[in-house]
mmCIF file with all atom_site columns, C-alpha atoms in Angstrom:
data_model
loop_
_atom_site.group_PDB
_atom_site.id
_atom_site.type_symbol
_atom_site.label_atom_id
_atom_site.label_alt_id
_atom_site.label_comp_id
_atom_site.label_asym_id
_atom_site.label_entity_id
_atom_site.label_seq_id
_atom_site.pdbx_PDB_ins_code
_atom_site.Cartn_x
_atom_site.Cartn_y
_atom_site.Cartn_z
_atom_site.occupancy
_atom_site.B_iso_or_equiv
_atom_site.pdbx_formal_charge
_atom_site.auth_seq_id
_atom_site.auth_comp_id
_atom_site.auth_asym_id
_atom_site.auth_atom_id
_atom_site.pdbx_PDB_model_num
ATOM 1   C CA . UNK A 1 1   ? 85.949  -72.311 -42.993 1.00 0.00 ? 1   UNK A CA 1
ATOM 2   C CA . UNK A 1 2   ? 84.485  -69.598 -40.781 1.00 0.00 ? 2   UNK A CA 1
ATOM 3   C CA . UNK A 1 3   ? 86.918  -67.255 -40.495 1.00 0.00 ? 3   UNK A CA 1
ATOM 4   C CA . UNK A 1 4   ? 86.403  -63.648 -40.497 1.00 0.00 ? 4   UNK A CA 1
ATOM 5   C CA . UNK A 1 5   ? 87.991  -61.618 -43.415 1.00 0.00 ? 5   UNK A CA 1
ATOM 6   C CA . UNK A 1 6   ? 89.908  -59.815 -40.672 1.00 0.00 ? 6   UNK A CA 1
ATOM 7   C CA . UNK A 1 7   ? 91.686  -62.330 -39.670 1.00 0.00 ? 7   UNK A CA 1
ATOM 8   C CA . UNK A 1 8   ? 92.812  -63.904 -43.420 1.00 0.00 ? 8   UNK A CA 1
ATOM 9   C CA . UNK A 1 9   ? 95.347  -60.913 -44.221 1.00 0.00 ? 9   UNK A CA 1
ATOM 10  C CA . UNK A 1 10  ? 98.768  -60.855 -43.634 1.00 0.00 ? 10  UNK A CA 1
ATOM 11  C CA . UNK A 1 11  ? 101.458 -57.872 -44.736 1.00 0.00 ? 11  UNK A CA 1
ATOM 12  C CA . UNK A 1 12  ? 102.299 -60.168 -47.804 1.00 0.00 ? 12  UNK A CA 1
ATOM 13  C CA . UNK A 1 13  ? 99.317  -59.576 -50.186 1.00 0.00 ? 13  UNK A CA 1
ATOM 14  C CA . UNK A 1 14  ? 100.385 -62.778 -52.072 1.00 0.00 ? 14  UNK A CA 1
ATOM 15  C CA . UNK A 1 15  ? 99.901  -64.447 -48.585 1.00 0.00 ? 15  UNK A CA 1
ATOM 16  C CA . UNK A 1 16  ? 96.339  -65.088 -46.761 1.00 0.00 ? 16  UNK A CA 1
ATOM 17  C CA . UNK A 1 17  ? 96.343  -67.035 -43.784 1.00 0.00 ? 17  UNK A CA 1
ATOM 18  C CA . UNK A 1 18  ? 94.485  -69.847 -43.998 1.00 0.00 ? 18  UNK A CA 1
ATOM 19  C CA . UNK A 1 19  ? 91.525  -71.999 -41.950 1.00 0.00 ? 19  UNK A CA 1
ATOM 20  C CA . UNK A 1 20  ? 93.511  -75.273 -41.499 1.00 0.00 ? 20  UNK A CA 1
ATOM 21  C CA . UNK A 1 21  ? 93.340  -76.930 -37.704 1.00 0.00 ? 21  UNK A CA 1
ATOM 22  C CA . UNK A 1 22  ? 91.751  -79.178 -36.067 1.00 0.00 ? 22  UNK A CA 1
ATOM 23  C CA . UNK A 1 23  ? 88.259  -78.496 -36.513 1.00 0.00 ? 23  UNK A CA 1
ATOM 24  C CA . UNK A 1 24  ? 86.300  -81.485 -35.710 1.00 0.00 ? 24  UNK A CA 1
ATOM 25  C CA . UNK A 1 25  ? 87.938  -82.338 -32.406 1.00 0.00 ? 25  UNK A CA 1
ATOM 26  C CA . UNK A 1 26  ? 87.412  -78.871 -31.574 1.00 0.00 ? 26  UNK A CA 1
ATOM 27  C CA . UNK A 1 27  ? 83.910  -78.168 -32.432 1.00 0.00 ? 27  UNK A CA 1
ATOM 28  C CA . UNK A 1 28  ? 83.207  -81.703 -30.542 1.00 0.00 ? 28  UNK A CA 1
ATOM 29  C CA . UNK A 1 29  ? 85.022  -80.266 -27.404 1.00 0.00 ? 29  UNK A CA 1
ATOM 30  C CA . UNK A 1 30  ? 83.505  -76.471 -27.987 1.00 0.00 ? 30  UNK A CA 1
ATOM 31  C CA . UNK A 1 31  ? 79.927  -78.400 -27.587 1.00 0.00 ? 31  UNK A CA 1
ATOM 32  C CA . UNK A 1 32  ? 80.622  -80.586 -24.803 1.00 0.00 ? 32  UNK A CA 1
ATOM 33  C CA . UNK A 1 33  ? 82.088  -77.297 -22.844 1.00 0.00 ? 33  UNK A CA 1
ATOM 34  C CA . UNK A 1 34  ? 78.760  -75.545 -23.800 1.00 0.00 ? 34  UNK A CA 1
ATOM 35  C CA . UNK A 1 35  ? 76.781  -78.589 -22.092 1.00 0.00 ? 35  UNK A CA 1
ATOM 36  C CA . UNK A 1 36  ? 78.991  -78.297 -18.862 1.00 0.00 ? 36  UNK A CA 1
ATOM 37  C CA . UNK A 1 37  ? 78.349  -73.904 -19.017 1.00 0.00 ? 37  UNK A CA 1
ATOM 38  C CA . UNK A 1 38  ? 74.660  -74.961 -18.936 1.00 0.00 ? 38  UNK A CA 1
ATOM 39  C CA . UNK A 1 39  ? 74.590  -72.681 -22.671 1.00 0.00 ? 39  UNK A CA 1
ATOM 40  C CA . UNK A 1 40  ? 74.072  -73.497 -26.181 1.00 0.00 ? 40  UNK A CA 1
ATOM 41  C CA . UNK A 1 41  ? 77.302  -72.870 -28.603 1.00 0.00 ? 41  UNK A CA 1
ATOM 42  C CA . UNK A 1 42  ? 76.124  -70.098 -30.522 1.00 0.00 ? 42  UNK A CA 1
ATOM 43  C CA . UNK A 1 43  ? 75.845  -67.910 -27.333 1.00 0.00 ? 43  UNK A CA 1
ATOM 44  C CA . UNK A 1 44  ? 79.103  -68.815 -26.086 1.00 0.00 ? 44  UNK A CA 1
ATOM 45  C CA . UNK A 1 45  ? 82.493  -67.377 -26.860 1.00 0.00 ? 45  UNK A CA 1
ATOM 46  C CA . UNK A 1 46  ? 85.157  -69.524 -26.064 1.00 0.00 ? 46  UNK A CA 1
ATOM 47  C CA . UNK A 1 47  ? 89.000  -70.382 -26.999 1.00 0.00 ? 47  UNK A CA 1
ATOM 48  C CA . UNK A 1 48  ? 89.654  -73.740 -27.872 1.00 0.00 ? 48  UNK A CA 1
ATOM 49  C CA . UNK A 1 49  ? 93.490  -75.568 -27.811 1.00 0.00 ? 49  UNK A CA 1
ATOM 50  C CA . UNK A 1 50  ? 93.801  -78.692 -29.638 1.00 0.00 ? 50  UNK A CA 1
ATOM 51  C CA . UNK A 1 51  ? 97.093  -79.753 -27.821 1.00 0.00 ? 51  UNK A CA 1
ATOM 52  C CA . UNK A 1 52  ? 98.598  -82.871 -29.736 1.00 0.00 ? 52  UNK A CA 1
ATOM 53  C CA . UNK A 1 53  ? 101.245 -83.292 -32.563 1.00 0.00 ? 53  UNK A CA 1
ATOM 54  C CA . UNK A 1 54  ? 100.213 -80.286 -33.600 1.00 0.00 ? 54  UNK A CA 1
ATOM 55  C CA . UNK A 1 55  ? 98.765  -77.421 -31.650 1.00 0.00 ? 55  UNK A CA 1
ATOM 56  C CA . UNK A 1 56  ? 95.309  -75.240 -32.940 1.00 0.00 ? 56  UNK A CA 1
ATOM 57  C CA . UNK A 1 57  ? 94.359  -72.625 -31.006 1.00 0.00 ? 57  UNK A CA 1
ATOM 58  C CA . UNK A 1 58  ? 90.548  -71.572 -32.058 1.00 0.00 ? 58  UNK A CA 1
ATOM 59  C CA . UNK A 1 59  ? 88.750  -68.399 -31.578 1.00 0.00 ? 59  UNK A CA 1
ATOM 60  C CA . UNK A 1 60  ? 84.603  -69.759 -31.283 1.00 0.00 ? 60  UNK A CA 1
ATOM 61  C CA . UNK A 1 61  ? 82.991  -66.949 -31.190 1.00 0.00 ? 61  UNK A CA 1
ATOM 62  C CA . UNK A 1 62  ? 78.219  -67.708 -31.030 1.00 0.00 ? 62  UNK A CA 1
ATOM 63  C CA . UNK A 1 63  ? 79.226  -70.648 -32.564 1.00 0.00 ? 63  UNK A CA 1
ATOM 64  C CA . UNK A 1 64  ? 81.883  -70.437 -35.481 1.00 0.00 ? 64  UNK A CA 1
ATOM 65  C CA . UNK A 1 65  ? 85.813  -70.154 -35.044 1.00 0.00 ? 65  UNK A CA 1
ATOM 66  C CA . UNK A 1 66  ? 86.074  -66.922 -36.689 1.00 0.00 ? 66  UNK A CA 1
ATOM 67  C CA . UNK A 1 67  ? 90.296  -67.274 -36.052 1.00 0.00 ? 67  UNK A CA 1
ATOM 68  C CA . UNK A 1 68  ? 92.463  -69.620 -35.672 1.00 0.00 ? 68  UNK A CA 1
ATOM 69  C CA . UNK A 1 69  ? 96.501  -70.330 -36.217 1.00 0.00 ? 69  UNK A CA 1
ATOM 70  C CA . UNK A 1 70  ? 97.212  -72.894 -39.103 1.00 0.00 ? 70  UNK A CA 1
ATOM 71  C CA . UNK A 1 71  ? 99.121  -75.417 -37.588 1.00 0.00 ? 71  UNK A CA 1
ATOM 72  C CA . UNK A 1 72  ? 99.966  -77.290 -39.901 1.00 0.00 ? 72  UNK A CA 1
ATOM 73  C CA . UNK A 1 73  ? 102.044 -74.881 -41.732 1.00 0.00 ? 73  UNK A CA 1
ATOM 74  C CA . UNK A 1 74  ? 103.998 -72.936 -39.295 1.00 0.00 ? 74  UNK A CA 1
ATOM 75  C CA . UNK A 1 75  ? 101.755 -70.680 -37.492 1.00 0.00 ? 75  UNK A CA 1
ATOM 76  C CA . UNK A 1 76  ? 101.381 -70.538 -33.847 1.00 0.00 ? 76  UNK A CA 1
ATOM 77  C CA . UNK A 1 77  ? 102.925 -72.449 -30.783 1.00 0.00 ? 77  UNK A CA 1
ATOM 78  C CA . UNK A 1 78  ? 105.629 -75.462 -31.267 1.00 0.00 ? 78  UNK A CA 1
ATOM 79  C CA . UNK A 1 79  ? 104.031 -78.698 -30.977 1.00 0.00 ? 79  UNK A CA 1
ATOM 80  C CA . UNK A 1 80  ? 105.896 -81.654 -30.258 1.00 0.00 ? 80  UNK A CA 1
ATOM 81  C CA . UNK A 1 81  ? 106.852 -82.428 -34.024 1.00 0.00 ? 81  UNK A CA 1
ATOM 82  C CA . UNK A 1 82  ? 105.879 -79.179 -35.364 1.00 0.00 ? 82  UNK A CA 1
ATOM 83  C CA . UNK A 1 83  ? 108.000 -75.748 -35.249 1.00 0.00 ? 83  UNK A CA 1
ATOM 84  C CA . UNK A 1 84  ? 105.117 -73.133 -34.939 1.00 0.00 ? 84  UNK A CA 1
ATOM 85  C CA . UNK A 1 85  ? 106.219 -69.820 -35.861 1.00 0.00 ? 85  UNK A CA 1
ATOM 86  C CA . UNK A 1 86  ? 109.455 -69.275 -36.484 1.00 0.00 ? 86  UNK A CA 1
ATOM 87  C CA . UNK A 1 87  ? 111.226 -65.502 -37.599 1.00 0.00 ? 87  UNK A CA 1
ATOM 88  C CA . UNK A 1 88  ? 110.772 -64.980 -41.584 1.00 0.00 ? 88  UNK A CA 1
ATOM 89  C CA . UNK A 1 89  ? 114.523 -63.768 -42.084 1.00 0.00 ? 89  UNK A CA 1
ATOM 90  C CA . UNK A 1 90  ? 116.606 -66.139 -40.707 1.00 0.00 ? 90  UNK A CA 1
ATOM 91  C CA . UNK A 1 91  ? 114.145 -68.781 -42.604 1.00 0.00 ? 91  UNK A CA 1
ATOM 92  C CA . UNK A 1 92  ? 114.081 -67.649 -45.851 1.00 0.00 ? 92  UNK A CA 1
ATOM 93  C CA . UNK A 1 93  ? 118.305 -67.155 -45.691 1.00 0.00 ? 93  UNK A CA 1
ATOM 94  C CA . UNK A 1 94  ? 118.283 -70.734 -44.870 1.00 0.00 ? 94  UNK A CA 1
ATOM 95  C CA . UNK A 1 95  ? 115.782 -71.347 -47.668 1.00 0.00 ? 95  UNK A CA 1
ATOM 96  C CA . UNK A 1 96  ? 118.230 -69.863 -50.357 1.00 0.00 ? 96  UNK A CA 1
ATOM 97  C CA . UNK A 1 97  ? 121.610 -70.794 -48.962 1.00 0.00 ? 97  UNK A CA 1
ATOM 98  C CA . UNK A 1 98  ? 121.737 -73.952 -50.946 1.00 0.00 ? 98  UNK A CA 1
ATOM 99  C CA . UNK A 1 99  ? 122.151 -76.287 -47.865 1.00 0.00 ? 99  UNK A CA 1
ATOM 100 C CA . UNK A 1 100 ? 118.829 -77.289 -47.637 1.00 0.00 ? 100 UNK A CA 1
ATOM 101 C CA . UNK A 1 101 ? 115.748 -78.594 -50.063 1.00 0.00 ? 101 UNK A CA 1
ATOM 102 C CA . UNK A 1 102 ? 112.227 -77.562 -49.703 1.00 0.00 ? 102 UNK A CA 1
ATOM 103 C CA . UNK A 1 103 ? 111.135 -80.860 -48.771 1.00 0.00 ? 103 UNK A CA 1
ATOM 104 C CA . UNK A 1 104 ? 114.153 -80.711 -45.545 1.00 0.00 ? 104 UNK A CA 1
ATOM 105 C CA . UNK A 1 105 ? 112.744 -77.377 -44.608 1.00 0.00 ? 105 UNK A CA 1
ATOM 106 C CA . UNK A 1 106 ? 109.467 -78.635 -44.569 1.00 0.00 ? 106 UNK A CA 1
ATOM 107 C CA . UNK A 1 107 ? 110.066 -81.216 -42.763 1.00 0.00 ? 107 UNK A CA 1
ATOM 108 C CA . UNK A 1 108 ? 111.689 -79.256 -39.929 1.00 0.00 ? 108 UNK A CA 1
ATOM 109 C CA . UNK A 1 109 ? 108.612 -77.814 -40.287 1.00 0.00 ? 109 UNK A CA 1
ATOM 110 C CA . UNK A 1 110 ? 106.279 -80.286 -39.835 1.00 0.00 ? 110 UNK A CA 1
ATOM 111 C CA . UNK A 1 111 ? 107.289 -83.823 -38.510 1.00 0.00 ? 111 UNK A CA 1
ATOM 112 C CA . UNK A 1 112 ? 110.567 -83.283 -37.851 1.00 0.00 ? 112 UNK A CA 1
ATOM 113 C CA . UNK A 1 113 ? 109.967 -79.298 -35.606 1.00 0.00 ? 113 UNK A CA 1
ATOM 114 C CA . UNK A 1 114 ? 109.311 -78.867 -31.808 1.00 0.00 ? 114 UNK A CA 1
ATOM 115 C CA . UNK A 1 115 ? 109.902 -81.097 -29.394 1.00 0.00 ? 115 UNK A CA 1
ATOM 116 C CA . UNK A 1 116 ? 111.220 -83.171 -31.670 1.00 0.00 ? 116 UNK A CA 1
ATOM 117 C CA . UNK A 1 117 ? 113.827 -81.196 -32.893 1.00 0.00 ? 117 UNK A CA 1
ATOM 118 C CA . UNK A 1 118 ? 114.793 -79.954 -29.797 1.00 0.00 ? 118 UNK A CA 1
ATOM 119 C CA . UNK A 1 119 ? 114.608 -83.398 -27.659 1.00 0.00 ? 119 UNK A CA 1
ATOM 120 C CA . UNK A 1 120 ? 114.808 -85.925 -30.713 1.00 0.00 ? 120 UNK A CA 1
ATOM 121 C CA . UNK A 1 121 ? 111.467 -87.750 -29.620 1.00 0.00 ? 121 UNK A CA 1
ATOM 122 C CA . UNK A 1 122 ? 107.609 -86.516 -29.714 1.00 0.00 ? 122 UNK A CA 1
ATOM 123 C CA . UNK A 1 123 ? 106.797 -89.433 -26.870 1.00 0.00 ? 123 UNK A CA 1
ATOM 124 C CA . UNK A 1 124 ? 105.388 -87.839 -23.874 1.00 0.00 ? 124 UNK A CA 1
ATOM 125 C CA . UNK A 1 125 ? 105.894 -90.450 -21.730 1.00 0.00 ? 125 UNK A CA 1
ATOM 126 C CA . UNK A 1 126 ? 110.007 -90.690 -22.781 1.00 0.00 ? 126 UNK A CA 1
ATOM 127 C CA . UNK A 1 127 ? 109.869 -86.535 -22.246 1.00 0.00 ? 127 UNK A CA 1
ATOM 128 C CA . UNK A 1 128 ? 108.221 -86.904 -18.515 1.00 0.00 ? 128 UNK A CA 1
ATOM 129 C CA . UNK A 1 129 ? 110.633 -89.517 -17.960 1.00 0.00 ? 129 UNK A CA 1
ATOM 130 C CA . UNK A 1 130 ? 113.403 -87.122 -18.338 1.00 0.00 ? 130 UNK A CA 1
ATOM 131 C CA . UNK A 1 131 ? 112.061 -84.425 -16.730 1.00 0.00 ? 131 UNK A CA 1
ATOM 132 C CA . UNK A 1 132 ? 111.634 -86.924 -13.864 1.00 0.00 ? 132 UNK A CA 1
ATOM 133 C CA . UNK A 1 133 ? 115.272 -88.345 -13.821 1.00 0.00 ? 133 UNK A CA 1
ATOM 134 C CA . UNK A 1 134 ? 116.419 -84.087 -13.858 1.00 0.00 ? 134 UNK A CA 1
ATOM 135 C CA . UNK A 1 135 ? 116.639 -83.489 -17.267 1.00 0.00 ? 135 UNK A CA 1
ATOM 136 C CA . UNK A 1 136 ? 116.191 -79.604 -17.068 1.00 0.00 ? 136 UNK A CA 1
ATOM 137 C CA . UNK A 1 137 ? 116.739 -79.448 -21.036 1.00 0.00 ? 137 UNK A CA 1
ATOM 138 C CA . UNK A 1 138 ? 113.751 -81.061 -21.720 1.00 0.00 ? 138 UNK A CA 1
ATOM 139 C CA . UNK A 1 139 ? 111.318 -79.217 -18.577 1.00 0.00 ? 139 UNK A CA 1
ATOM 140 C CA . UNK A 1 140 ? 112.873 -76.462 -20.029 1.00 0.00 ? 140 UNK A CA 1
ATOM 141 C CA . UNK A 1 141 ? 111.664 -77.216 -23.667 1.00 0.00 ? 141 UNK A CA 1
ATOM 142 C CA . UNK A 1 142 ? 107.984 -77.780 -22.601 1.00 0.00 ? 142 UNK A CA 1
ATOM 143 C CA . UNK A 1 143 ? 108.119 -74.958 -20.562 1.00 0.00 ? 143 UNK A CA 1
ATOM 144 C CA . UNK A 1 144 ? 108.906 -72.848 -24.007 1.00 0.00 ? 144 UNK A CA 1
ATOM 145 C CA . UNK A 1 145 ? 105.999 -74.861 -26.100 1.00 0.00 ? 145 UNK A CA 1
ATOM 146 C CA . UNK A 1 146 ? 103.585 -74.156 -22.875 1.00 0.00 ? 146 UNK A CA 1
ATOM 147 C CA . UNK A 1 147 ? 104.599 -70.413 -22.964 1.00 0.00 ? 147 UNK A CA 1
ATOM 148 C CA . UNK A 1 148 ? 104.178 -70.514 -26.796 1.00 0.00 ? 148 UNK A CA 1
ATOM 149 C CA . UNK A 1 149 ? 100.189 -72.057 -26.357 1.00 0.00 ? 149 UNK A CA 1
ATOM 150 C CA . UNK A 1 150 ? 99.876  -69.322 -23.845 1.00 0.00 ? 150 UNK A CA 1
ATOM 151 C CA . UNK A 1 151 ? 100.906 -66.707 -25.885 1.00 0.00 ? 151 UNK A CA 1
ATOM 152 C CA . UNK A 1 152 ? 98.725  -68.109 -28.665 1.00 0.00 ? 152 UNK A CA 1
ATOM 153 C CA . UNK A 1 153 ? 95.661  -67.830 -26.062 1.00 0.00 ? 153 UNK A CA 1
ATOM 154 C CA . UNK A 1 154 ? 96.255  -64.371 -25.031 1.00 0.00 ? 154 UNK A CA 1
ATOM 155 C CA . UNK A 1 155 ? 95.892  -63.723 -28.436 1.00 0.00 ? 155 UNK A CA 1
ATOM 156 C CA . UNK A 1 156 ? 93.143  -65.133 -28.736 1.00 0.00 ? 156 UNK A CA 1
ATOM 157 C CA . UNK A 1 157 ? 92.069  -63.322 -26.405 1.00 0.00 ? 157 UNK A CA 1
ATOM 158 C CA . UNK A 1 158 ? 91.949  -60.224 -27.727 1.00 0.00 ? 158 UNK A CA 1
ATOM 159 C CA . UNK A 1 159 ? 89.716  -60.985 -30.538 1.00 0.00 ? 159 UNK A CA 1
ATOM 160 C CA . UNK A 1 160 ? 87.020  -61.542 -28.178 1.00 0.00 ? 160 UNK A CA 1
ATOM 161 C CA . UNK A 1 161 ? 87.750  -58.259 -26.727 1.00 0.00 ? 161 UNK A CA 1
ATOM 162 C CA . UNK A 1 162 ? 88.368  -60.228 -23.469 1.00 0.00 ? 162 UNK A CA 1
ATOM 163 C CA . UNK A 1 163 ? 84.643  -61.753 -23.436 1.00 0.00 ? 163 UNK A CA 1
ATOM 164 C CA . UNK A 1 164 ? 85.326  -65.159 -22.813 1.00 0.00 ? 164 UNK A CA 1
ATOM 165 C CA . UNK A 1 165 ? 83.229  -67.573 -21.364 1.00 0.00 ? 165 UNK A CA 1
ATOM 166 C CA . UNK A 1 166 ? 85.656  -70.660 -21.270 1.00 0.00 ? 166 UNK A CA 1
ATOM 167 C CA . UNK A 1 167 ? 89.390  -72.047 -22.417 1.00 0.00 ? 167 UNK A CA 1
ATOM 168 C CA . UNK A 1 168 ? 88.635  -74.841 -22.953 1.00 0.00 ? 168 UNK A CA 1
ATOM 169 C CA . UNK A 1 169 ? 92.006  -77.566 -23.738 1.00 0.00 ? 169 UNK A CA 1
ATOM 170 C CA . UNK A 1 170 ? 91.885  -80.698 -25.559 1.00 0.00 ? 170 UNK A CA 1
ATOM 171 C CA . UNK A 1 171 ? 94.260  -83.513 -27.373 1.00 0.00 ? 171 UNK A CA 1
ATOM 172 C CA . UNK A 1 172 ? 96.686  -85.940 -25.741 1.00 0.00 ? 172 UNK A CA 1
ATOM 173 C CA . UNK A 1 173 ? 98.672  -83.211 -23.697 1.00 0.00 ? 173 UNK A CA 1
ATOM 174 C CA . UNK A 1 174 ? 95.622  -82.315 -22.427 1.00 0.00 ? 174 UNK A CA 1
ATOM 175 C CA . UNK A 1 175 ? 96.448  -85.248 -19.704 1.00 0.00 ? 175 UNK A CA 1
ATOM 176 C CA . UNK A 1 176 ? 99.483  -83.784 -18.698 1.00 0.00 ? 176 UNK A CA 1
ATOM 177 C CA . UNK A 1 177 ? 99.104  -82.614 -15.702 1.00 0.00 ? 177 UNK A CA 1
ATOM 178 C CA . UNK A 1 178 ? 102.922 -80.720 -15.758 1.00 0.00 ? 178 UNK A CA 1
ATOM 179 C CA . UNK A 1 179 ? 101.511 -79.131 -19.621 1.00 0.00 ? 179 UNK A CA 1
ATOM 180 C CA . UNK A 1 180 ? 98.068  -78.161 -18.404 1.00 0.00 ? 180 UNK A CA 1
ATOM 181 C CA . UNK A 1 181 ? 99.955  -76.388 -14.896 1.00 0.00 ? 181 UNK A CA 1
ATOM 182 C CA . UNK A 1 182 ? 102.014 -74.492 -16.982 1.00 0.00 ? 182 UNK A CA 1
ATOM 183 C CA . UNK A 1 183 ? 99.350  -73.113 -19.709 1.00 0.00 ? 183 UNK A CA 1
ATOM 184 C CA . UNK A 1 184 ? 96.951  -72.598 -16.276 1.00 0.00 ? 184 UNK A CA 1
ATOM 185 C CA . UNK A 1 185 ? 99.591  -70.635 -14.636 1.00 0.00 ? 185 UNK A CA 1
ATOM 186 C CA . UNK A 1 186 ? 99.666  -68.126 -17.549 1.00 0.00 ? 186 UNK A CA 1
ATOM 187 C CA . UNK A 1 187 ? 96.099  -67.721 -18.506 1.00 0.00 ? 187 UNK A CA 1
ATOM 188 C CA . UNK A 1 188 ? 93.619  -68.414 -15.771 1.00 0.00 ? 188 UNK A CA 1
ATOM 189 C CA . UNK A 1 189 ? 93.196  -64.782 -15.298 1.00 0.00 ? 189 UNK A CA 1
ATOM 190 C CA . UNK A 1 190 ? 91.741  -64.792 -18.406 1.00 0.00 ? 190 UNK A CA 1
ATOM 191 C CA . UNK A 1 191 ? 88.527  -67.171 -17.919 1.00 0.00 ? 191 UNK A CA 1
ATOM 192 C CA . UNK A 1 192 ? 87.679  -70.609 -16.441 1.00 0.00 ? 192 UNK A CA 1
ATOM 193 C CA . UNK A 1 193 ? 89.629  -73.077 -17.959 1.00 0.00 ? 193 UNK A CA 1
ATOM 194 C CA . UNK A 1 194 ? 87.827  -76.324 -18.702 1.00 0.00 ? 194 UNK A CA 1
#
């Protein structure tokens, strides 16, 4: 946990946000992209995007990921089996109307969210597929997730004060070439994208 204190508060006091992503494959990716910039880590700022079942989005900033969205509970872009962030009010009505548990909420939340919800499958191969064979429902949900990890960058973004020497994307959408496009076409004015 390297987060800055900054970047732990929310407007709910009783609520910090939280270090929880995934911080191995990233710091492995953040180092290879340092060898490839010819740099060591801790001069480098970079944003890192973990792209699988769920999606981390990491501020590295001389070597530590001072921010990053929790992705495992609810913060940040869809993934294909996660929701990402959804609006608080029309969440916690559905939390008290009585129709649904904790445990189905949380598991609209995580497992069940995303792609998933939206397309019934998180297989990436079964969601080209149908993009292939015209589906526009499902090119039109990965176009929202890719807008969502887009939006999560540009945030990113910001924290570096737009001194960034790489995006650099990993996980198994990373080898989507339709995924990677789409993020690409959004932030490439931002830095090199490795």
């Amino acid at each position: 946990d390297e987060m800055e204190d900054i970047a732990r508060y929310t407007g709910m006091p009783l609520i910090e946000r939280q270090s929880l992503f995934h911080a191995l494959n990233q710091k492995a990716v953040a180092l290879k992209a340092s060898n490839k910039l010819n740099k060591t880590y801790n001069d480098l700022n970079l944003i890192v995007a973990h792209l699988g079942g769920g999606i981390s989005v990491g501020v590295h900033q001389k070597g530590k990921v001072i921010d990053v969205n929790n992705a495992l509970d609810g913060d940040g872009p869809m993934s294909p089996e996660r929701s990402g962030t959804v609006p608080l009010g029309p969440l916690y009505k559905m939390a008290l109307s009585g129709d649904y548990t904790l445990k189905d909420i949380q598991r609209m939340n995580y497992g069940n969210g995303g792609l998933v919800a939206h397309l019934g499958t998180n297989d990436g191969l079964e969601i080209n597929k149908r993009i292939e064979a015209g589906d526009h429902h499902a090119k039109f949900m990965v176009e929202v997730m890719c807008y969502q990890i887009a939006k999560e960058i540009g945030s990113c973004a910001t924290v570096l004060k737009g001194e960034i020497d790489a995006i650099v994307i990993t996980g198994g959408l990373a080898y989507d070439d339709f995924i990677i496009d789409e993020i690409k076409s959004r932030v490439s004015f931002i830095s090199e994208i490795l």
